[in-house]
Amino acid sequence: MKDKRPTWTSKYSFIITTIGSAVGLGNIWRFPYVMGQNGGAIFLAVYILIISTICFIPLINELYIGKLTKKECIGAYESINKNFKYLGALNPITGLLIASFYFIVGGWIINYIIKSFINYKIQNYEEYFTEFIKNPIYPCILTILFLFICIFFTARGLKKGIETANKSFMPLLAVILIFLVIVSLNLPNAHLGLEYMFKPDFTKLNSHMVLNALGQAFFTLSIGMGALLTYGSYIKEDKTLVKSVYTIILSDTIFAILAGIMIFPAVFSFNMEPNSGAGLVFVTLPKIFSQIQYGNIVSGAFFILLFCAAITSGISILEGPCASLIEKFNISRTKACFILFLFISIIAIPATLSFGILENIQFFHKSIFDFLDFLTSNIMLPVNTLFLCLISGWYLKIRGDILIKNKIGAFLFNIGLKYIVPISLILLIIIGLH
Ligand code: PHE
């Protein structure tokens, strides 16, 4: 192996980088619109319950398997049982496929940052967005640019690239988020947005919404594609992994709630619809920004915030496949990054074009972009997590008391790992297939 296996420079580096992986478009783009489509406050309550209980188990499990085996995904599974290596390989493959659509949204964000500062006024926001994503050239260039920025940090290695990026972008993200929350709370009728977020309407509680909350929680914590396993494999020593995991979950949840507090008061203040779906961030919000004082600065700040969130998650998506290439094929990090760059571009370009000239190419009645999103979020992420929980719970027979000191906690962990999480995941996959 050309590169010696790296380790985190400190526990802080590990935690902030893992939070960086978790806090991404999932929190700021996806969470508010999924919440908007699932009834607001009641969704938030269910989500908090799920993320602090059920999600704790697969999250710590993935980190722990990495820490235990000290290998990238394929090697980690292989060291448990030779035949498991194919299951392990599904993880970096999932990463590559997620990268191919996640980075497209990264490209859109770059466009909106530029747009905020230059030529700010737009006539019709819906039309602008649909025309922009249909363009055959510009979004492709921006997708590749976003990919290049992420690859740049990955290529510089764990300490100089990945840690440095997270230590710079995450504090910036927090500062901008707080600034935008203050702006939003000072808009007229901001309290309506807060009511929507925090006053639950129990009539909206249903099983589909619970599964949506579960899916959102897994996605936002980056569980199921080997990013966490790889990050876990760089841990030298952490006797308080449970505490670290709770810090990660708590931070991720705070970021998601703050994103909601930033978005909903603004949406209600301008009488817009909170359930407009994926367009909430690219259509509804720019419309709102155009109507407030210093709107271009607020808009620029918002899209820079999204950019920071997407970059740190993007880097984590790349690290799993990158580590697998380095350790399995015995090549340097630079070479691995070059291969990743080519490979992801080959899938991402047709996916970018699937909003325009390639819209007729369909898989299971879905465009390339939608299909990649569906395949990874609804199927591959939960399937990978299911396999890893089954391997840990039933094959390795990992017991809660290795990780958790208190007896009841350890007992609940055992039941969760063997039964509750696998059953929830199977339900999630079945519903996801519909
Ligand atoms: N957790 C990231 C987000 O919320 C997305 C992600 C998913 C990153 C899976 C890595 C792996 O945007």
Short mmCIF file of C-alpha atoms and ligand atoms in Angstrom, two decimals:
data_model
loop_
_atom_site.label_atom_id
_atom_site.label_comp_id
_atom_site.label_asym_id
_atom_site.label_seq_id
_atom_site.Cartn_x
_atom_site.Cartn_y
_atom_site.Cartn_z
CA MET A 1 0.00 0.00 0.00
CA LYS A 2 1.44 3.34 -1.01
CA ASP A 3 -0.32 5.50 1.60
CA LYS A 4 -0.07 4.53 5.25
CA ARG A 5 -3.53 4.18 6.77
CA PRO A 6 -4.43 7.58 8.26
CA THR A 7 -6.01 8.25 11.67
CA TRP A 8 -7.84 11.29 13.06
CA THR A 9 -5.63 13.98 14.56
CA SER A 10 -8.04 14.37 17.50
CA LYS A 11 -11.42 13.32 18.76
CA TYR A 12 -12.73 16.77 17.86
CA SER A 13 -11.64 16.20 14.23
CA PHE A 14 -13.52 12.92 14.13
CA ILE A 15 -16.69 14.39 15.61
CA ILE A 16 -16.78 17.55 13.52
CA THR A 17 -16.10 15.60 10.31
CA THR A 18 -18.82 13.09 11.08
CA ILE A 19 -21.21 15.94 11.86
CA GLY A 20 -20.08 17.47 8.56
CA SER A 21 -21.08 14.26 6.80
CA ALA A 22 -24.45 14.19 8.53
CA VAL A 23 -25.35 17.86 8.10
CA GLY A 24 -25.95 18.30 4.41
CA LEU A 25 -28.61 18.87 1.82
CA GLY A 26 -30.59 16.33 3.84
CA ASN A 27 -30.97 18.85 6.66
CA ILE A 28 -31.38 22.11 4.81
CA TRP A 29 -32.99 21.11 1.53
CA ARG A 30 -34.74 17.79 2.21
CA PHE A 31 -35.79 18.02 5.88
CA PRO A 32 -37.91 21.20 5.63
CA TYR A 33 -39.77 20.03 2.53
CA VAL A 34 -40.34 16.49 3.84
CA MET A 35 -41.60 18.06 7.07
CA GLY A 36 -43.78 20.41 5.04
CA GLN A 37 -45.32 17.48 3.16
CA ASN A 38 -45.88 15.43 6.32
CA GLY A 39 -47.83 17.76 8.54
CA GLY A 40 -45.20 19.96 10.24
CA ALA A 41 -44.87 19.70 14.04
CA ILE A 42 -46.15 16.16 14.40
CA PHE A 43 -43.55 14.97 11.89
CA LEU A 44 -40.85 16.78 13.87
CA ALA A 45 -41.94 15.04 17.10
CA VAL A 46 -41.88 11.59 15.49
CA TYR A 47 -38.59 12.36 13.79
CA ILE A 48 -36.89 13.38 17.06
CA LEU A 49 -38.15 10.24 18.76
CA ILE A 50 -36.83 8.02 15.96
CA ILE A 51 -33.48 9.72 15.49
CA SER A 52 -32.64 9.59 19.18
CA THR A 53 -33.60 5.93 19.67
CA ILE A 54 -33.74 3.64 16.62
CA CYS A 55 -31.08 5.50 14.60
CA PHE A 56 -28.58 5.43 17.41
CA ILE A 57 -28.08 1.68 16.86
CA PRO A 58 -27.11 1.48 13.16
CA LEU A 59 -25.04 4.65 13.52
CA ILE A 60 -22.88 3.33 16.35
CA ASN A 61 -22.82 -0.11 14.73
CA GLU A 62 -21.35 1.19 11.47
CA LEU A 63 -18.72 3.30 13.24
CA TYR A 64 -17.90 0.42 15.57
CA ILE A 65 -17.37 -2.12 12.75
CA GLY A 66 -14.97 0.35 11.11
CA LYS A 67 -13.13 0.92 14.37
CA LEU A 68 -12.98 -2.81 15.06
CA THR A 69 -11.69 -3.95 11.66
CA LYS A 70 -9.59 -0.86 10.79
CA LYS A 71 -10.37 -1.46 7.12
CA GLU A 72 -12.33 0.14 4.31
CA CYS A 73 -15.75 -1.37 3.55
CA ILE A 74 -14.86 -4.35 1.37
CA GLY A 75 -11.94 -5.38 3.59
CA ALA A 76 -14.01 -4.86 6.72
CA TYR A 77 -16.78 -7.23 5.57
CA GLU A 78 -14.20 -9.66 4.20
CA SER A 79 -12.42 -9.83 7.54
CA ILE A 80 -15.69 -10.89 9.17
CA ASN A 81 -16.34 -13.60 6.58
CA LYS A 82 -14.74 -13.99 3.15
CA ASN A 83 -18.11 -14.36 1.46
CA PHE A 84 -19.37 -11.06 2.85
CA LYS A 85 -17.01 -9.03 0.68
CA TYR A 86 -19.65 -8.65 -2.04
CA LEU A 87 -22.04 -7.19 0.51
CA GLY A 88 -19.23 -4.86 1.55
CA ALA A 89 -18.68 -3.79 -2.05
CA LEU A 90 -22.30 -2.61 -2.23
CA ASN A 91 -21.35 0.25 0.10
CA PRO A 92 -18.82 2.09 -2.10
CA ILE A 93 -21.05 1.38 -5.12
CA THR A 94 -23.92 3.09 -3.28
CA GLY A 95 -21.55 5.98 -2.55
CA LEU A 96 -20.68 6.39 -6.22
CA LEU A 97 -24.33 6.40 -7.21
CA ILE A 98 -25.30 8.89 -4.48
CA ALA A 99 -22.42 11.13 -5.55
CA SER A 100 -23.76 11.12 -9.10
CA PHE A 101 -26.97 12.88 -8.14
CA TYR A 102 -25.97 14.70 -4.93
CA PHE A 103 -23.28 16.63 -6.80
CA ILE A 104 -25.79 17.80 -9.38
CA VAL A 105 -27.65 19.66 -6.65
CA GLY A 106 -24.23 20.98 -5.57
CA GLY A 107 -23.88 22.44 -9.07
CA TRP A 108 -27.30 24.11 -8.84
CA ILE A 109 -26.24 25.70 -5.55
CA ILE A 110 -23.15 27.21 -7.20
CA ASN A 111 -25.42 28.71 -9.87
CA TYR A 112 -27.67 30.30 -7.25
CA ILE A 113 -24.66 31.73 -5.37
CA ILE A 114 -23.49 33.40 -8.58
CA LYS A 115 -27.02 34.50 -9.40
CA SER A 116 -27.44 36.07 -5.92
CA PHE A 117 -24.56 38.44 -6.49
CA ILE A 118 -24.75 39.04 -10.24
CA ASN A 119 -27.90 39.78 -12.16
CA TYR A 120 -30.06 39.12 -9.16
CA LYS A 121 -33.57 39.87 -10.39
CA ILE A 122 -35.51 37.04 -11.98
CA GLN A 123 -38.96 37.48 -13.58
CA ASN A 124 -40.49 34.10 -13.00
CA TYR A 125 -38.81 31.83 -10.45
CA GLU A 126 -40.46 28.53 -11.45
CA GLU A 127 -39.68 29.12 -15.08
CA TYR A 128 -36.13 30.19 -14.32
CA PHE A 129 -35.44 27.02 -12.31
CA THR A 130 -36.94 24.62 -14.87
CA GLU A 131 -35.19 26.36 -17.75
CA PHE A 132 -31.88 26.33 -15.88
CA ILE A 133 -31.90 22.61 -15.06
CA LYS A 134 -32.91 21.81 -18.64
CA ASN A 135 -29.91 23.64 -20.10
CA PRO A 136 -27.59 21.06 -21.71
CA ILE A 137 -24.28 22.73 -20.83
CA TYR A 138 -24.25 25.02 -17.82
CA PRO A 139 -25.52 22.58 -15.13
CA CYS A 140 -23.06 19.92 -16.41
CA ILE A 141 -20.13 22.31 -16.00
CA LEU A 142 -21.29 23.25 -12.50
CA THR A 143 -21.78 19.60 -11.48
CA ILE A 144 -18.22 18.83 -12.58
CA LEU A 145 -16.98 21.95 -10.78
CA PHE A 146 -18.67 20.87 -7.56
CA LEU A 147 -17.27 17.35 -7.95
CA PHE A 148 -13.83 18.80 -8.57
CA ILE A 149 -13.95 20.91 -5.38
CA CYS A 150 -14.92 17.87 -3.27
CA ILE A 151 -12.29 15.66 -4.96
CA PHE A 152 -9.68 18.33 -4.32
CA PHE A 153 -10.15 18.03 -0.55
CA THR A 154 -10.36 14.24 -0.69
CA ALA A 155 -7.13 14.04 -2.68
CA ARG A 156 -5.27 16.07 -0.05
CA GLY A 157 -5.87 13.31 2.47
CA LEU A 158 -7.52 12.96 5.83
CA LYS A 159 -5.67 15.63 7.79
CA LYS A 160 -4.84 18.28 5.20
CA GLY A 161 -7.96 17.88 3.10
CA ILE A 162 -10.94 16.31 4.85
CA GLU A 163 -10.33 17.59 8.37
CA THR A 164 -9.33 21.06 7.17
CA ALA A 165 -12.45 21.38 5.01
CA ASN A 166 -14.73 20.36 7.85
CA LYS A 167 -13.00 22.55 10.40
CA SER A 168 -13.41 25.55 8.08
CA PHE A 169 -16.83 24.97 6.51
CA MET A 170 -18.74 23.74 9.57
CA PRO A 171 -18.19 26.82 11.79
CA LEU A 172 -18.98 29.05 8.77
CA LEU A 173 -22.17 27.07 8.23
CA ALA A 174 -23.19 27.53 11.88
CA VAL A 175 -22.58 31.30 11.80
CA ILE A 176 -24.55 31.81 8.57
CA LEU A 177 -27.39 29.63 9.83
CA ILE A 178 -27.74 31.65 13.03
CA PHE A 179 -27.66 34.90 11.03
CA LEU A 180 -30.42 33.66 8.73
CA VAL A 181 -32.53 32.37 11.63
CA ILE A 182 -32.41 35.88 13.14
CA VAL A 183 -33.38 37.45 9.80
CA SER A 184 -36.27 35.04 9.39
CA LEU A 185 -37.58 35.47 12.94
CA ASN A 186 -37.72 39.22 12.42
CA LEU A 187 -40.05 38.99 9.43
CA PRO A 188 -43.71 39.95 9.96
CA ASN A 189 -45.89 37.04 11.14
CA ALA A 190 -42.87 34.85 11.81
CA HIS A 191 -44.78 33.25 14.69
CA LEU A 192 -47.04 31.45 12.19
CA GLY A 193 -44.03 29.49 10.93
CA LEU A 194 -43.03 28.61 14.48
CA GLU A 195 -46.54 27.43 15.25
CA TYR A 196 -46.47 25.26 12.17
CA MET A 197 -43.21 23.73 13.34
CA PHE A 198 -43.92 23.27 17.02
CA LYS A 199 -47.71 22.94 17.51
CA PRO A 200 -48.50 19.33 16.63
CA ASP A 201 -51.72 18.37 14.90
CA PHE A 202 -52.27 14.78 16.02
CA THR A 203 -54.79 14.08 13.29
CA LYS A 204 -51.90 14.09 10.81
CA LEU A 205 -50.19 11.13 12.49
CA ASN A 206 -50.07 8.07 10.21
CA SER A 207 -47.82 5.12 9.43
CA HIS A 208 -46.60 6.50 6.11
CA MET A 209 -45.39 9.64 7.83
CA VAL A 210 -43.56 7.57 10.47
CA LEU A 211 -41.71 5.71 7.70
CA ASN A 212 -40.89 8.99 5.97
CA ALA A 213 -39.40 10.20 9.25
CA LEU A 214 -37.38 7.00 9.53
CA GLY A 215 -36.08 7.30 5.95
CA GLN A 216 -35.19 10.94 6.47
CA ALA A 217 -33.36 10.10 9.72
CA PHE A 218 -31.23 7.39 8.06
CA PHE A 219 -30.41 9.62 5.10
CA THR A 220 -29.45 12.62 7.20
CA LEU A 221 -27.16 10.58 9.44
CA SER A 222 -25.35 9.20 6.33
CA ILE A 223 -26.02 5.64 7.46
CA GLY A 224 -25.69 2.81 4.94
CA MET A 225 -23.05 3.60 2.37
CA GLY A 226 -19.83 2.99 4.24
CA ALA A 227 -18.92 6.65 4.83
CA LEU A 228 -19.31 6.13 8.57
CA LEU A 229 -17.61 2.75 8.51
CA THR A 230 -14.62 4.34 6.78
CA TYR A 231 -14.59 7.30 9.19
CA GLY A 232 -14.85 4.79 12.06
CA SER A 233 -11.84 2.91 10.73
CA TYR A 234 -9.69 6.02 11.23
CA ILE A 235 -10.46 6.14 14.97
CA LYS A 236 -7.40 5.29 17.05
CA GLU A 237 -9.04 5.11 20.43
CA ASP A 238 -12.45 6.26 21.60
CA LYS A 239 -13.69 4.79 24.83
CA THR A 240 -16.70 7.08 24.75
CA LEU A 241 -18.08 6.21 21.32
CA VAL A 242 -21.62 6.32 22.72
CA LYS A 243 -21.13 9.92 23.81
CA SER A 244 -19.62 10.86 20.44
CA VAL A 245 -22.59 9.29 18.64
CA TYR A 246 -25.06 11.24 20.76
CA THR A 247 -23.13 14.44 20.07
CA ILE A 248 -23.39 13.70 16.33
CA ILE A 249 -27.12 12.94 16.49
CA LEU A 250 -27.87 15.96 18.67
CA SER A 251 -25.89 18.34 16.43
CA ASP A 252 -27.51 16.99 13.28
CA THR A 253 -30.97 17.42 14.80
CA ILE A 254 -30.20 20.97 15.98
CA PHE A 255 -29.04 21.89 12.46
CA ALA A 256 -32.21 20.44 10.93
CA ILE A 257 -34.47 22.27 13.41
CA LEU A 258 -32.59 25.54 12.87
CA ALA A 259 -32.97 25.05 9.11
CA GLY A 260 -36.72 24.73 9.71
CA ILE A 261 -36.76 27.85 11.89
CA MET A 262 -34.89 29.67 9.12
CA ILE A 263 -37.28 28.56 6.38
CA PHE A 264 -40.85 28.27 7.76
CA PRO A 265 -41.29 31.74 9.32
CA ALA A 266 -40.16 33.21 5.97
CA VAL A 267 -42.53 30.95 4.03
CA PHE A 268 -45.51 31.87 6.24
CA SER A 269 -44.58 35.51 6.36
CA PHE A 270 -44.95 35.69 2.59
CA ASN A 271 -48.04 33.50 2.42
CA MET A 272 -46.35 30.75 0.49
CA GLU A 273 -46.98 27.01 0.63
CA PRO A 274 -44.79 25.01 3.06
CA ASN A 275 -45.39 21.78 1.16
CA SER A 276 -44.09 22.72 -2.28
CA GLY A 277 -41.60 19.83 -2.28
CA ALA A 278 -38.10 19.84 -3.70
CA GLY A 279 -38.64 23.30 -5.22
CA LEU A 280 -38.96 24.89 -1.76
CA VAL A 281 -35.30 25.88 -1.69
CA PHE A 282 -34.78 26.70 -5.37
CA VAL A 283 -38.09 28.38 -6.20
CA THR A 284 -40.03 29.46 -3.08
CA LEU A 285 -37.08 30.84 -1.13
CA PRO A 286 -35.51 32.86 -3.97
CA LYS A 287 -38.97 34.36 -4.54
CA ILE A 288 -39.04 35.39 -0.87
CA PHE A 289 -35.48 36.75 -0.95
CA SER A 290 -36.39 38.99 -3.87
CA GLN A 291 -39.05 40.65 -1.71
CA ILE A 292 -36.98 41.45 1.36
CA GLN A 293 -34.51 44.21 2.06
CA TYR A 294 -30.93 43.33 1.15
CA GLY A 295 -32.41 40.21 -0.42
CA ASN A 296 -29.37 39.49 -2.55
CA ILE A 297 -27.12 39.35 0.50
CA VAL A 298 -29.55 37.10 2.33
CA SER A 299 -29.87 34.94 -0.77
CA GLY A 300 -26.08 34.75 -1.20
CA ALA A 301 -25.66 33.84 2.47
CA PHE A 302 -28.31 31.13 2.19
CA PHE A 303 -26.77 29.46 -0.84
CA ILE A 304 -23.26 29.69 0.65
CA LEU A 305 -24.75 27.93 3.68
CA LEU A 306 -26.13 25.18 1.44
CA PHE A 307 -22.78 24.98 -0.33
CA CYS A 308 -20.88 24.43 2.97
CA ALA A 309 -23.36 21.74 3.98
CA ALA A 310 -23.15 19.99 0.62
CA ILE A 311 -19.34 20.09 0.42
CA THR A 312 -18.72 18.43 3.79
CA SER A 313 -21.26 15.71 3.02
CA GLY A 314 -19.93 15.35 -0.53
CA ILE A 315 -16.44 14.75 0.84
CA SER A 316 -17.76 11.99 3.09
CA ILE A 317 -19.58 10.36 0.18
CA LEU A 318 -16.28 10.18 -1.72
CA GLU A 319 -14.16 8.89 1.14
CA GLY A 320 -15.73 5.39 1.25
CA PRO A 321 -15.10 4.57 -2.44
CA CYS A 322 -11.73 6.36 -2.31
CA ALA A 323 -10.48 4.28 0.66
CA SER A 324 -11.71 1.10 -1.06
CA LEU A 325 -9.77 1.93 -4.24
CA ILE A 326 -6.61 2.79 -2.28
CA GLU A 327 -6.62 -0.29 -0.09
CA LYS A 328 -8.04 -2.88 -2.47
CA PHE A 329 -6.07 -1.91 -5.55
CA ASN A 330 -3.00 -0.69 -3.74
CA ILE A 331 -2.93 2.68 -5.52
CA SER A 332 -2.15 6.18 -4.31
CA ARG A 333 -4.87 8.56 -3.07
CA THR A 334 -4.27 10.87 -6.04
CA LYS A 335 -4.78 8.05 -8.54
CA ALA A 336 -7.87 6.85 -6.66
CA CYS A 337 -9.32 10.38 -6.79
CA PHE A 338 -8.63 10.64 -10.50
CA ILE A 339 -10.49 7.36 -11.14
CA LEU A 340 -13.39 8.56 -8.95
CA PHE A 341 -13.53 11.84 -10.82
CA LEU A 342 -13.83 10.07 -14.18
CA PHE A 343 -16.28 7.46 -12.96
CA ILE A 344 -18.65 9.87 -11.21
CA SER A 345 -18.56 12.27 -14.18
CA ILE A 346 -19.60 9.45 -16.51
CA ILE A 347 -22.76 8.81 -14.46
CA ALA A 348 -23.41 12.37 -13.31
CA ILE A 349 -23.42 13.97 -16.77
CA PRO A 350 -26.28 11.86 -18.18
CA ALA A 351 -28.09 12.33 -14.85
CA THR A 352 -27.68 16.11 -15.16
CA LEU A 353 -28.99 15.95 -18.72
CA SER A 354 -31.99 13.89 -17.63
CA PHE A 355 -33.87 17.13 -16.88
CA GLY A 356 -33.53 18.20 -20.49
CA ILE A 357 -32.26 16.43 -23.59
CA LEU A 358 -32.16 12.98 -21.96
CA GLU A 359 -35.55 13.24 -20.24
CA ASN A 360 -36.95 10.42 -22.37
CA ILE A 361 -34.46 7.88 -21.08
CA GLN A 362 -36.36 6.22 -18.29
CA PHE A 363 -35.75 3.40 -15.82
CA PHE A 364 -38.91 2.07 -14.19
CA HIS A 365 -40.76 5.22 -15.34
CA LYS A 366 -38.18 7.47 -13.73
CA SER A 367 -35.63 9.86 -15.22
CA ILE A 368 -31.96 8.99 -14.63
CA PHE A 369 -31.73 11.53 -11.78
CA ASP A 370 -34.93 10.36 -10.08
CA PHE A 371 -33.95 6.74 -10.55
CA LEU A 372 -30.54 7.24 -8.90
CA ASP A 373 -32.19 9.06 -6.00
CA PHE A 374 -34.86 6.36 -5.64
CA LEU A 375 -32.47 3.42 -5.98
CA THR A 376 -30.00 4.72 -3.42
CA SER A 377 -32.23 6.45 -0.83
CA ASN A 378 -35.12 3.98 -0.86
CA ILE A 379 -33.33 0.73 -1.53
CA MET A 380 -29.54 0.62 -1.31
CA LEU A 381 -29.04 2.65 1.88
CA PRO A 382 -31.59 0.65 3.91
CA VAL A 383 -30.45 -2.67 2.37
CA ASN A 384 -26.79 -2.01 3.28
CA THR A 385 -27.79 -1.02 6.82
CA LEU A 386 -29.98 -4.10 7.12
CA PHE A 387 -27.08 -6.39 6.14
CA LEU A 388 -24.68 -4.74 8.55
CA CYS A 389 -27.13 -4.94 11.47
CA LEU A 390 -27.83 -8.61 10.71
CA ILE A 391 -24.10 -9.35 10.48
CA SER A 392 -23.39 -7.59 13.79
CA GLY A 393 -26.43 -8.84 15.68
CA TRP A 394 -26.72 -12.42 14.41
CA TYR A 395 -23.32 -13.38 13.01
CA LEU A 396 -20.79 -11.46 15.12
CA LYS A 397 -23.26 -11.48 18.02
CA ILE A 398 -22.13 -8.05 19.16
CA ARG A 399 -23.57 -7.32 22.58
CA GLY A 400 -24.62 -3.93 23.89
CA ASP A 401 -22.50 -4.17 27.03
CA ILE A 402 -19.31 -3.78 24.96
CA LEU A 403 -20.45 -0.27 24.11
CA ILE A 404 -22.96 0.76 26.73
CA LYS A 405 -22.22 0.68 30.46
CA ASN A 406 -25.77 0.75 31.77
CA LYS A 407 -27.62 -2.57 31.77
CA ILE A 408 -30.99 -1.41 30.48
CA GLY A 409 -29.32 0.53 27.66
CA ALA A 410 -27.29 -2.53 26.67
CA PHE A 411 -30.41 -4.73 26.73
CA LEU A 412 -32.36 -2.27 24.55
CA PHE A 413 -29.40 -2.11 22.18
CA ASN A 414 -29.44 -5.91 21.77
CA ILE A 415 -33.15 -6.02 21.01
CA GLY A 416 -32.84 -3.04 18.68
CA LEU A 417 -29.91 -4.47 16.73
CA LYS A 418 -31.40 -7.92 16.30
CA TYR A 419 -35.10 -7.15 15.84
CA ILE A 420 -36.38 -3.58 15.89
CA VAL A 421 -33.95 -2.00 13.44
CA PRO A 422 -34.01 -4.88 10.91
CA ILE A 423 -37.84 -4.99 10.98
CA SER A 424 -38.07 -1.20 10.58
CA LEU A 425 -35.65 -1.38 7.67
CA ILE A 426 -37.57 -4.16 5.95
CA LEU A 427 -40.75 -2.08 6.26
CA LEU A 428 -38.91 0.93 4.90
CA ILE A 429 -37.68 -1.04 1.89
CA ILE A 430 -41.13 -2.51 1.17
CA ILE A 431 -42.83 0.88 1.37
CA GLY A 432 -39.96 2.44 -0.58
CA LEU A 433 -40.59 0.01 -3.45
CA HIS A 434 -44.12 1.32 -3.91
N1 PHE B 1 -26.22 13.02 5.32
C1 PHE B 1 -26.10 13.77 4.13
C2 PHE B 1 -27.13 14.87 4.11
O1 PHE B 1 -27.91 14.99 5.00
C3 PHE B 1 -26.27 12.94 2.90
C4 PHE B 1 -25.48 11.71 2.85
C5 PHE B 1 -26.12 10.51 2.69
C6 PHE B 1 -24.10 11.76 2.97
C7 PHE B 1 -25.42 9.33 2.70
C8 PHE B 1 -23.38 10.60 2.97
C9 PHE B 1 -24.04 9.40 2.85
O2 PHE B 1 -27.19 15.61 3.16
#
